[in-house]
PDB file of C-alpha atoms and ligand atoms in Angstrom:
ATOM      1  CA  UNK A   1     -13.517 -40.133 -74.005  1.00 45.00           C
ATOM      2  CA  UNK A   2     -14.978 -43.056 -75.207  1.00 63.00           C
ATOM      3  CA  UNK A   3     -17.186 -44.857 -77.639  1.00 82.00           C
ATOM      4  CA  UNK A   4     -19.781 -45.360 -74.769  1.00 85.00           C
ATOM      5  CA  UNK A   5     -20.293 -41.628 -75.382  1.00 92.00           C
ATOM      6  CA  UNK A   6     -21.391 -42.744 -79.003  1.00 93.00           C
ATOM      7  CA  UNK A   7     -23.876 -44.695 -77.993  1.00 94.00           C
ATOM      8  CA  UNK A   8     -25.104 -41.678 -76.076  1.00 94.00           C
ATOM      9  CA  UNK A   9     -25.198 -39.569 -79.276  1.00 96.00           C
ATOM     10  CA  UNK A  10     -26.683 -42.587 -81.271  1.00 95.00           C
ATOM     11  CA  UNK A  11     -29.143 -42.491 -78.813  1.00 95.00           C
ATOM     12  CA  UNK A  12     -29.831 -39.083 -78.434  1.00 95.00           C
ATOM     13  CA  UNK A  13     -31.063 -38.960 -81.611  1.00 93.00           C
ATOM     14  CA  UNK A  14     -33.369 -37.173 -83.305  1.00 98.00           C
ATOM     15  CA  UNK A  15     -31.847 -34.249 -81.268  1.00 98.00           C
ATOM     16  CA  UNK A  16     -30.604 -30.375 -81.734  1.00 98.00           C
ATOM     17  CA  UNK A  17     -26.646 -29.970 -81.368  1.00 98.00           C
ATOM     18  CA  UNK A  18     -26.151 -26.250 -80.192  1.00 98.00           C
ATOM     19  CA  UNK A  19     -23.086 -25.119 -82.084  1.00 98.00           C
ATOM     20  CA  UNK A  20     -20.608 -23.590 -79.499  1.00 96.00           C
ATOM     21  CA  UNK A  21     -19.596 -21.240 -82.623  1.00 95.00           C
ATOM     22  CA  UNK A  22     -21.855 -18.201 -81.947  1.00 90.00           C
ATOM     23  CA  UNK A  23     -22.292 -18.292 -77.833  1.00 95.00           C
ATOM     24  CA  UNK A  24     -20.516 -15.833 -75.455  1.00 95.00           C
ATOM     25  CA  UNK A  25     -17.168 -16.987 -75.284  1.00 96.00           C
ATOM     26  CA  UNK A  26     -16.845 -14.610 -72.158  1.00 96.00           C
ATOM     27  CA  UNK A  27     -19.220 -16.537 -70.218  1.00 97.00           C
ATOM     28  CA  UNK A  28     -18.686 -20.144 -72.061  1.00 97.00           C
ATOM     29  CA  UNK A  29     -19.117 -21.863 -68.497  1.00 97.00           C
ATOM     30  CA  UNK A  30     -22.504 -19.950 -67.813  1.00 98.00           C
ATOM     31  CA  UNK A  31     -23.594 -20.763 -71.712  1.00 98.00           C
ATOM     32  CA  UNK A  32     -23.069 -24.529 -71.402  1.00 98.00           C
ATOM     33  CA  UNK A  33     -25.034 -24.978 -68.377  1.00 98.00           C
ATOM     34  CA  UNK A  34     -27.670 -22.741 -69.955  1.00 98.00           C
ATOM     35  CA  UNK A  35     -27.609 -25.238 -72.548  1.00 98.00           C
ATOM     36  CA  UNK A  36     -27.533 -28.117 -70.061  1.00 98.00           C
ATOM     37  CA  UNK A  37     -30.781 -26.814 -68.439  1.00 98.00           C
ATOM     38  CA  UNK A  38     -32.224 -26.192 -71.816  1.00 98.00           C
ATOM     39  CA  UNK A  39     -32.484 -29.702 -72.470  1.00 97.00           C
ATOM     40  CA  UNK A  40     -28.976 -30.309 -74.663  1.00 98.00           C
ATOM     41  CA  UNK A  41     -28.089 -34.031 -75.106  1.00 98.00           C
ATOM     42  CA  UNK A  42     -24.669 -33.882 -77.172  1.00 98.00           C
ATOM     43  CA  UNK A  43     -23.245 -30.456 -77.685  1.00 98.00           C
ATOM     44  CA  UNK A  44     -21.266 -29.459 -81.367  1.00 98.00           C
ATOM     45  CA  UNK A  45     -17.810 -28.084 -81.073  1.00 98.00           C
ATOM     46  CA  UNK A  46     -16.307 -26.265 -84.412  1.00 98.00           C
ATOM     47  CA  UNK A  47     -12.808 -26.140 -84.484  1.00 98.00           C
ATOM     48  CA  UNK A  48     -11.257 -23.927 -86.939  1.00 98.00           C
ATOM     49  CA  UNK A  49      -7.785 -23.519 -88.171  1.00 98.00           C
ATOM     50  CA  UNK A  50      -8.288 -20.198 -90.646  1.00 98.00           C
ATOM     51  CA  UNK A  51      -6.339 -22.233 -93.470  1.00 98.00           C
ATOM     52  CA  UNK A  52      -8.551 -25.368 -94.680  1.00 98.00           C
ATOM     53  CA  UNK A  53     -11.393 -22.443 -93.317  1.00 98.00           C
ATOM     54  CA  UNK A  54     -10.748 -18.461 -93.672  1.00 98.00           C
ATOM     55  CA  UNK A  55     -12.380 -18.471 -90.109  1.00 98.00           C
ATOM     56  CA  UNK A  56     -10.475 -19.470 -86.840  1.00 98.00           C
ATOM     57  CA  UNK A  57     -12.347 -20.400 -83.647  1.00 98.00           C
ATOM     58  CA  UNK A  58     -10.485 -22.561 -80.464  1.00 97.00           C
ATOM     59  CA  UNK A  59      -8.843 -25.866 -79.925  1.00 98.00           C
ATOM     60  CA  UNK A  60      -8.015 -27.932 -77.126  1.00 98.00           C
ATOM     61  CA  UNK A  61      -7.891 -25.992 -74.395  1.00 98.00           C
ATOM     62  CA  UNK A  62     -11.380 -25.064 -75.146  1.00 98.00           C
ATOM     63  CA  UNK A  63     -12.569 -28.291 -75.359  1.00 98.00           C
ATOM     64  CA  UNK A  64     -10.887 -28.989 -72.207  1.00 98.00           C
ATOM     65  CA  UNK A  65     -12.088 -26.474 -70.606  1.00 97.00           C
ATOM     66  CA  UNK A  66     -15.458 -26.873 -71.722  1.00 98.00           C
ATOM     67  CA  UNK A  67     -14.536 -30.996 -70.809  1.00 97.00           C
ATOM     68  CA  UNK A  68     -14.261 -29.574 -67.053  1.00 97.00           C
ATOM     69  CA  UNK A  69     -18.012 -28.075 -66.299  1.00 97.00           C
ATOM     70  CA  UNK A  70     -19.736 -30.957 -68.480  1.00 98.00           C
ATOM     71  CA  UNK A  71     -20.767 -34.271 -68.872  1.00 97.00           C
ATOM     72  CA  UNK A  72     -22.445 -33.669 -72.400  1.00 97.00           C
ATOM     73  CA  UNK A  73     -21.247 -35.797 -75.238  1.00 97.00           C
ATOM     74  CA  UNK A  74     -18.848 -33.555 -77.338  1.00 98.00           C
ATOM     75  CA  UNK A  75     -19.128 -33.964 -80.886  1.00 98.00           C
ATOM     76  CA  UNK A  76     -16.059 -31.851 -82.276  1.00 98.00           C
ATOM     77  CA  UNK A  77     -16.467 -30.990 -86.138  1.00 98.00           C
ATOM     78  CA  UNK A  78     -12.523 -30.168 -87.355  1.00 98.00           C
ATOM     79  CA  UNK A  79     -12.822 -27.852 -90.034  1.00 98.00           C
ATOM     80  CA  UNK A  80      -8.671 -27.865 -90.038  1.00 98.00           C
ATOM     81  CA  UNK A  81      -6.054 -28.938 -93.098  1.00 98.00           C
ATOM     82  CA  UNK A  82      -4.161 -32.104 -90.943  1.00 98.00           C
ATOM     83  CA  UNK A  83      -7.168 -33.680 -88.694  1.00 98.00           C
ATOM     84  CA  UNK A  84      -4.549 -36.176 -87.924  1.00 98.00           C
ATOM     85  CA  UNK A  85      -2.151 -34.213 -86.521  1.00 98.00           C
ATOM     86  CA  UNK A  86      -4.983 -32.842 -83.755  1.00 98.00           C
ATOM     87  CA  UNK A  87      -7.343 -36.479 -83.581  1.00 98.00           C
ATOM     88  CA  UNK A  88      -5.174 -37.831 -80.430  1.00 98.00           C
ATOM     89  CA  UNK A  89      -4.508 -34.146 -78.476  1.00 98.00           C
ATOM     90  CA  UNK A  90      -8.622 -33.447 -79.084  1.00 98.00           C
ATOM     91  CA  UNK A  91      -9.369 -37.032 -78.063  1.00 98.00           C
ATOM     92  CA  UNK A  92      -7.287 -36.326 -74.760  1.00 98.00           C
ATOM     93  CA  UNK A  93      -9.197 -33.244 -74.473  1.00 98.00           C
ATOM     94  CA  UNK A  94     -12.239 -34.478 -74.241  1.00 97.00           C
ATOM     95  CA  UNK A  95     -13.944 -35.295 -77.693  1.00 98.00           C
ATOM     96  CA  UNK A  96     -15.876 -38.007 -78.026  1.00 97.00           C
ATOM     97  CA  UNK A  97     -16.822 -38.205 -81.644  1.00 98.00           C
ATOM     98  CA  UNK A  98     -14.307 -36.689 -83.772  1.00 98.00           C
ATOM     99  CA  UNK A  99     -15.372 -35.531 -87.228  1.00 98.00           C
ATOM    100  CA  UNK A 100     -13.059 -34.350 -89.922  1.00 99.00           C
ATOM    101  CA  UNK A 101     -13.842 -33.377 -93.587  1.00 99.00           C
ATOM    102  CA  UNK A 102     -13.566 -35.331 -96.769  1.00 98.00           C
ATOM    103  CA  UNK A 103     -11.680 -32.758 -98.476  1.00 98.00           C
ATOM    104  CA  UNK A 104      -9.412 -32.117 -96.318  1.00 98.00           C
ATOM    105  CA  UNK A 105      -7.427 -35.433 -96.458  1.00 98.00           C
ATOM    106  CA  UNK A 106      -5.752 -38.153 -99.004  1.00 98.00           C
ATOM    107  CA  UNK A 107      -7.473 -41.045 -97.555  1.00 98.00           C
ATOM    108  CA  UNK A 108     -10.299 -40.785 -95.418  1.00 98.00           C
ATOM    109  CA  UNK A 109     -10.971 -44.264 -94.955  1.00 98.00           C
ATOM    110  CA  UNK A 110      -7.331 -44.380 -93.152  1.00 98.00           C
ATOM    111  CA  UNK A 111      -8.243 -41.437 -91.490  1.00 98.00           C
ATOM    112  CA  UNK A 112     -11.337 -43.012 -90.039  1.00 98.00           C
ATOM    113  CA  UNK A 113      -9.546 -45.869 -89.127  1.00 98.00           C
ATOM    114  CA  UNK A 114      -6.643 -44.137 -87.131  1.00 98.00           C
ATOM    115  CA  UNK A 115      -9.561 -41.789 -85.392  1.00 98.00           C
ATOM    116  CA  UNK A 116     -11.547 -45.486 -84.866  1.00 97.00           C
ATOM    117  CA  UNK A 117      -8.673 -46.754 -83.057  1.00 97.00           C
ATOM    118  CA  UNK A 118      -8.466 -43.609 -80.934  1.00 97.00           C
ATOM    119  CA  UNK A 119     -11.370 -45.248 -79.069  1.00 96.00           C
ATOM    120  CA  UNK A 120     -13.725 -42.170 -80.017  1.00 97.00           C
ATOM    121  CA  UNK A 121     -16.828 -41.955 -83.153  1.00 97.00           C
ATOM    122  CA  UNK A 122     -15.540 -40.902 -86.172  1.00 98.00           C
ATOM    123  CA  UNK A 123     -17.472 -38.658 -88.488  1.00 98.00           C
ATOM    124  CA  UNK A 124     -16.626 -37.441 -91.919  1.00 99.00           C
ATOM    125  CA  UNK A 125     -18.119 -34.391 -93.412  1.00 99.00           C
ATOM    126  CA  UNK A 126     -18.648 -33.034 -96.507  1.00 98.00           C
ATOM    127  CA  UNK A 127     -19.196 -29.553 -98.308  1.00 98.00           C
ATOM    128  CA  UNK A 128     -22.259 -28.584-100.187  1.00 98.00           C
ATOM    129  CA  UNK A 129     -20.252 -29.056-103.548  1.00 98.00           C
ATOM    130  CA  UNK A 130     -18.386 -32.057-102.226  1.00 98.00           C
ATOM    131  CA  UNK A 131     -20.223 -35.337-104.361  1.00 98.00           C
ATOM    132  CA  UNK A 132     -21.139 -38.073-102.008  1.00 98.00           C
ATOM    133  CA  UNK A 133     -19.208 -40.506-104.541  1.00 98.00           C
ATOM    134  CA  UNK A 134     -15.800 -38.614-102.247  1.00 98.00           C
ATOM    135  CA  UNK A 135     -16.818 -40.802 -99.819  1.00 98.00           C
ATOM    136  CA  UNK A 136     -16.729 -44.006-101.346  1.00 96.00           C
ATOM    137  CA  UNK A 137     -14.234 -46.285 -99.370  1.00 94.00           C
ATOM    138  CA  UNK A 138     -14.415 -45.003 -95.934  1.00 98.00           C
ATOM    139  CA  UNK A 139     -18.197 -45.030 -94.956  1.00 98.00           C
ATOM    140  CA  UNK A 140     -17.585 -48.450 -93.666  1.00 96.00           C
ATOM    141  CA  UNK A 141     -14.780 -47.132 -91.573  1.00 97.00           C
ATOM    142  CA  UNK A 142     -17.375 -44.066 -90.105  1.00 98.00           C
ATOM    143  CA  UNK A 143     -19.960 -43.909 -87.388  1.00 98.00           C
ATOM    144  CA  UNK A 144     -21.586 -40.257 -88.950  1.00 98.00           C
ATOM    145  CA  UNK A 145     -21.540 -38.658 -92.019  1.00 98.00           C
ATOM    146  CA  UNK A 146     -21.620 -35.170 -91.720  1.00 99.00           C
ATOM    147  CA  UNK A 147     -23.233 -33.227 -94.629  1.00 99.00           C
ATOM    148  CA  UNK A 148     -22.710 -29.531 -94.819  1.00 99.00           C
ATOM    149  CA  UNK A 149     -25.432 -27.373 -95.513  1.00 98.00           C
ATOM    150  CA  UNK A 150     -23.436 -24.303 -95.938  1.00 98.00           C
ATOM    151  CA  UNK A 151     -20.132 -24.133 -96.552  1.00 98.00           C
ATOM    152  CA  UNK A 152     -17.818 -24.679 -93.567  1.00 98.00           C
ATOM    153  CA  UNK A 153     -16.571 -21.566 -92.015  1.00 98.00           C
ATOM    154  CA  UNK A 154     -19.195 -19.604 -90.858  1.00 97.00           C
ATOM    155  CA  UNK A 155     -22.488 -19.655 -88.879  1.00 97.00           C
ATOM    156  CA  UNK A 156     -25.098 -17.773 -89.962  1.00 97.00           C
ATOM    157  CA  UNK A 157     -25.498 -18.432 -93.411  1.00 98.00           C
ATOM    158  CA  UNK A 158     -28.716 -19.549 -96.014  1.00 98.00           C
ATOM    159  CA  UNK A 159     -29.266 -23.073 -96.147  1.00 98.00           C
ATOM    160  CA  UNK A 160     -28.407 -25.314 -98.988  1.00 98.00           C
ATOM    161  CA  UNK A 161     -30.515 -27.932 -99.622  1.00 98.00           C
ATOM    162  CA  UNK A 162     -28.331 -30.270-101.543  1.00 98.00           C
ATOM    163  CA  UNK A 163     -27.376 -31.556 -98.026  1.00 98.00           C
ATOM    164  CA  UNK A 164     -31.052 -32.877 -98.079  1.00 98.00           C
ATOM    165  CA  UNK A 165     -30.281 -35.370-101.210  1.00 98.00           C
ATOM    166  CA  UNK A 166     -27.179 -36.173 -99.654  1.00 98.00           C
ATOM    167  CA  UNK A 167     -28.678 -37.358 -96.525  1.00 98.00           C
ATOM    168  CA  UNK A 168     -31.902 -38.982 -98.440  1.00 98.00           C
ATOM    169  CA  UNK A 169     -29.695 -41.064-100.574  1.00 98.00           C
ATOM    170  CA  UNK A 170     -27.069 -42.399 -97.414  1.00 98.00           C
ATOM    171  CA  UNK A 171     -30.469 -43.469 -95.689  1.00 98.00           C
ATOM    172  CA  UNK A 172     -31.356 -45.802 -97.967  1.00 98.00           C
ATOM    173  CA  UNK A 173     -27.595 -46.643 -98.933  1.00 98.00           C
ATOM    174  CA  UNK A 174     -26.037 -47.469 -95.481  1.00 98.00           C
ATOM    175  CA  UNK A 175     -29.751 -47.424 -92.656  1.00 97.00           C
ATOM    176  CA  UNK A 176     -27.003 -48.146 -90.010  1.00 97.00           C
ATOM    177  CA  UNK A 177     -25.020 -44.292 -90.339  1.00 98.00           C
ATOM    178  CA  UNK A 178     -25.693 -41.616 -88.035  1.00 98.00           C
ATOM    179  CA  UNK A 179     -26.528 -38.789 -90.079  1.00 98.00           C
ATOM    180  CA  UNK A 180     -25.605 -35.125 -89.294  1.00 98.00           C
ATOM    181  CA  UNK A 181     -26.685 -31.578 -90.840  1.00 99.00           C
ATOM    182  CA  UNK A 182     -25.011 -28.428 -90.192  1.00 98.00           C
ATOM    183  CA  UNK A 183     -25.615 -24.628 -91.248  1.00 98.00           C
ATOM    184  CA  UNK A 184     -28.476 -22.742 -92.097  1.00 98.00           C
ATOM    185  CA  UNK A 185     -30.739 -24.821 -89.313  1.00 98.00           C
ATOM    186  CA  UNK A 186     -34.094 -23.250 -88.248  1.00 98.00           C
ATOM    187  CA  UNK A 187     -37.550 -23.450 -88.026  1.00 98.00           C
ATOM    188  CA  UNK A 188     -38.331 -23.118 -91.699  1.00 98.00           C
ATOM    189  CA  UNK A 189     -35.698 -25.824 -92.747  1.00 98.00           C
ATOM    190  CA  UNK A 190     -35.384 -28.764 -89.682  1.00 98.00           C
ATOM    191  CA  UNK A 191     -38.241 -30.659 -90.781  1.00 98.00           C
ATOM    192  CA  UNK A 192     -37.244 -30.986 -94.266  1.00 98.00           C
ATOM    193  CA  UNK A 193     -33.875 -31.980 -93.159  1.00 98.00           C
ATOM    194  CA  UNK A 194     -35.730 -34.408 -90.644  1.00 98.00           C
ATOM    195  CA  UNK A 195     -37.597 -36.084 -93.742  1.00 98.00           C
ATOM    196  CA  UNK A 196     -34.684 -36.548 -95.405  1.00 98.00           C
ATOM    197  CA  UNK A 197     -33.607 -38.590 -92.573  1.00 98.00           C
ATOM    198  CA  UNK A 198     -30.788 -36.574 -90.311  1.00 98.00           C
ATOM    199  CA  UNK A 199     -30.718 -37.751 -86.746  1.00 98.00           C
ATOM    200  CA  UNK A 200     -28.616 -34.640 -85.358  1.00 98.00           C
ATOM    201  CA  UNK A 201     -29.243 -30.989 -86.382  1.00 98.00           C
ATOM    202  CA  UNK A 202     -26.514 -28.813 -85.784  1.00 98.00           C
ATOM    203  CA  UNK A 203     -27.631 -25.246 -84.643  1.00 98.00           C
ATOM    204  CA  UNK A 204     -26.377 -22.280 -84.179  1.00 98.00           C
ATOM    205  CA  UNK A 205     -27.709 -19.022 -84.619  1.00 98.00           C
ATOM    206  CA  UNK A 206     -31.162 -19.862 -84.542  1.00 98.00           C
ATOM    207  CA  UNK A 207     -30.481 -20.971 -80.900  1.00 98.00           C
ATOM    208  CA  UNK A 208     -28.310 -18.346 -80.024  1.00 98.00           C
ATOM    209  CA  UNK A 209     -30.145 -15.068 -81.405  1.00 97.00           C
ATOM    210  CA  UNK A 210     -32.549 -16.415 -78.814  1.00 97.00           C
ATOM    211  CA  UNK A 211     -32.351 -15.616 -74.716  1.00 97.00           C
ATOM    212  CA  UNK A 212     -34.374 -18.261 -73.891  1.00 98.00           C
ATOM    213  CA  UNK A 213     -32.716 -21.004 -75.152  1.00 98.00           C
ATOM    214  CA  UNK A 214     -34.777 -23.801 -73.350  1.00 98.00           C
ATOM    215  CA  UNK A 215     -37.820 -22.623 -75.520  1.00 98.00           C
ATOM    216  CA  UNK A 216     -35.525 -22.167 -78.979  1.00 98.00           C
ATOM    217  CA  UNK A 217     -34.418 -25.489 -78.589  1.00 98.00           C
ATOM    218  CA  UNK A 218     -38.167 -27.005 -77.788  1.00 98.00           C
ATOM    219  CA  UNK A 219     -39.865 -25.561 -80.582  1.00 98.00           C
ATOM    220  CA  UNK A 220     -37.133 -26.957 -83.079  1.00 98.00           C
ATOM    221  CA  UNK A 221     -38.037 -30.404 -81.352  1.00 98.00           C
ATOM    222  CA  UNK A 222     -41.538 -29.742 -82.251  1.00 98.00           C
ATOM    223  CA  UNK A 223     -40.989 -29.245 -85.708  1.00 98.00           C
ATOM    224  CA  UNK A 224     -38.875 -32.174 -85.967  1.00 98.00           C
ATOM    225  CA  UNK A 225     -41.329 -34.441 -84.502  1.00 97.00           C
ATOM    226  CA  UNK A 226     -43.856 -32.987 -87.444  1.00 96.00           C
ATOM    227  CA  UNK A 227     -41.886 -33.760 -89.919  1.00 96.00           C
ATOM    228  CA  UNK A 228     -43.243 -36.335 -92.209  1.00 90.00           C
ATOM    229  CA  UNK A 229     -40.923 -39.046 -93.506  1.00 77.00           C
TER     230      UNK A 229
HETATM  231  C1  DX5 B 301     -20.235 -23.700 -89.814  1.00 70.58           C
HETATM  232  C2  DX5 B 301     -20.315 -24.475 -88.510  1.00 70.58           C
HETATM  233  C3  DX5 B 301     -21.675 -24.559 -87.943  1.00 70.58           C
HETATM  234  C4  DX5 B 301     -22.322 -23.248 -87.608  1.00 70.58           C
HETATM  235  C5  DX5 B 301     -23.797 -23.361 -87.662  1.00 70.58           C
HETATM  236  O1  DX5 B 301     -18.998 -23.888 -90.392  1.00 70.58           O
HETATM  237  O2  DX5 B 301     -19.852 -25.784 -88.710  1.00 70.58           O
HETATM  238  O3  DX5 B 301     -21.713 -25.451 -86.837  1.00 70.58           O
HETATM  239  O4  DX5 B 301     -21.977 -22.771 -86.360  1.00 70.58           O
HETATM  240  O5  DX5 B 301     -24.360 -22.085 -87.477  1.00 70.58           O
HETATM  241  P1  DX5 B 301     -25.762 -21.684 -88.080  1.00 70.58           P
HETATM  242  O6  DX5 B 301     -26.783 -22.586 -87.446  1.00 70.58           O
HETATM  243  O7  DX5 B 301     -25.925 -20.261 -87.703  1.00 70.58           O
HETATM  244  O8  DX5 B 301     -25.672 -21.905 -89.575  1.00 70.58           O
HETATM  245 ZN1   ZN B 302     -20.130 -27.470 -87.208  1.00 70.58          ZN
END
């Protein structure tokens, strides 16, 4: 739990985030070493609280759990109503980039700033029909934008590619942001997100509907490393 582990993710990058959203939760030990082995640099943890999401997943004992059998960088994505009220316990549990969502606070630039001082990255997301202008104020305050590329809740849906303007126009805005992309990542849509400048692609099911995740994994390398800029 601390920002060293950011510099682990900043380095990692370009790299595929599995999303522990869609793995067996019966075996979670056995699925992050799988992972591990596969070649996993920073693994994504979605926490969700079934009111700012109609979806509810885990919290900190998960993460703490999870904390236990890995060294990974943890990159939590809080898709809950209060991040604030959770930044410290999850930062205690293990997190070491916490990322919470535009619209789910007043001021996200104080937000940031309280996460910042945490000793952790701080991320802030957005939703596919969330402007980038909700940001303005607290990207100086962030280490990652997140943009959303479905809306938060549920893995396994169709990509939206408005997350690719998004991510075009904050790398030419602010070169120094980590950028993130999340939902709807696969084979036929990673390289465009690539282009359009994301460092870490956030995927689940197009990891998990796979059993060999080692070879899921490499061949969404590959197609990041074709991408043309
Ligand atoms: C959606 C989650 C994602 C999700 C991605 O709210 O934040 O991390 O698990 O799953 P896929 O890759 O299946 O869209
Ligand atoms: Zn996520």
């Amino acid at each position: 739990m601390s920002r060293d582990k950011l510099e682990l993710i900043r380095t990692a990058g370009p790299s595929v985030l599995p999303s522990l959203l869609m793995c067996d939760f019966g075996d979670l030990k056995g699925e992050v070493a799988r992972l591990e082995d596969a070649g996993t640099r920073v693994l994504h943890l979605d926490v969700m609280d079934g009111h700012f999401v109609p979806n509810m997943t885990y919290a900190m004992p998960i993460v703490k759990g999870i904390r236990r059998h890995t060294e990974l960088p943890m990159d939590v994505h809080l898709m809950i109503s209060d991040p604030m009220a959770y930044a410290k316990p999850m930062v205690d549990a293990g997190a070491d980039l916490l990322t919470f969502h535009v619209e789910a606070v007043d001021d996200a630039a104080a937000v940031a700033a309280e996460i910042r001082d945490l000793g952790v990255g701080v991320g802030v997301a957005l939703n596919p029909d969330t402007p980038l202008s909700a940001l303005d104020g607290c990207l100086d305050q962030v280490d990652m934008v997140l943009a959303m590329s479905v809306n938060a809740g549920f893995g396994g849906q169709k990509f939206n590619p408005v997350a690719l303007e998004k991510l075009a126009s904050l790398k030419q805005s602010h070169p120094e942001l980590l950028l993130e992309i999340d939902g709807g990542i696969n084979l036929d849509t990673i390289a465009a997100a690539r282009s359009a400048g994301c460092d870490l692609f956030v995927v689940g099911s197009a990891i998990f509907k796979h059993d060999d995740y080692a070879a899921a994994i490499a061949a969404l390398d590959r197609a990041i490393a074709g991408a043309t800029s």
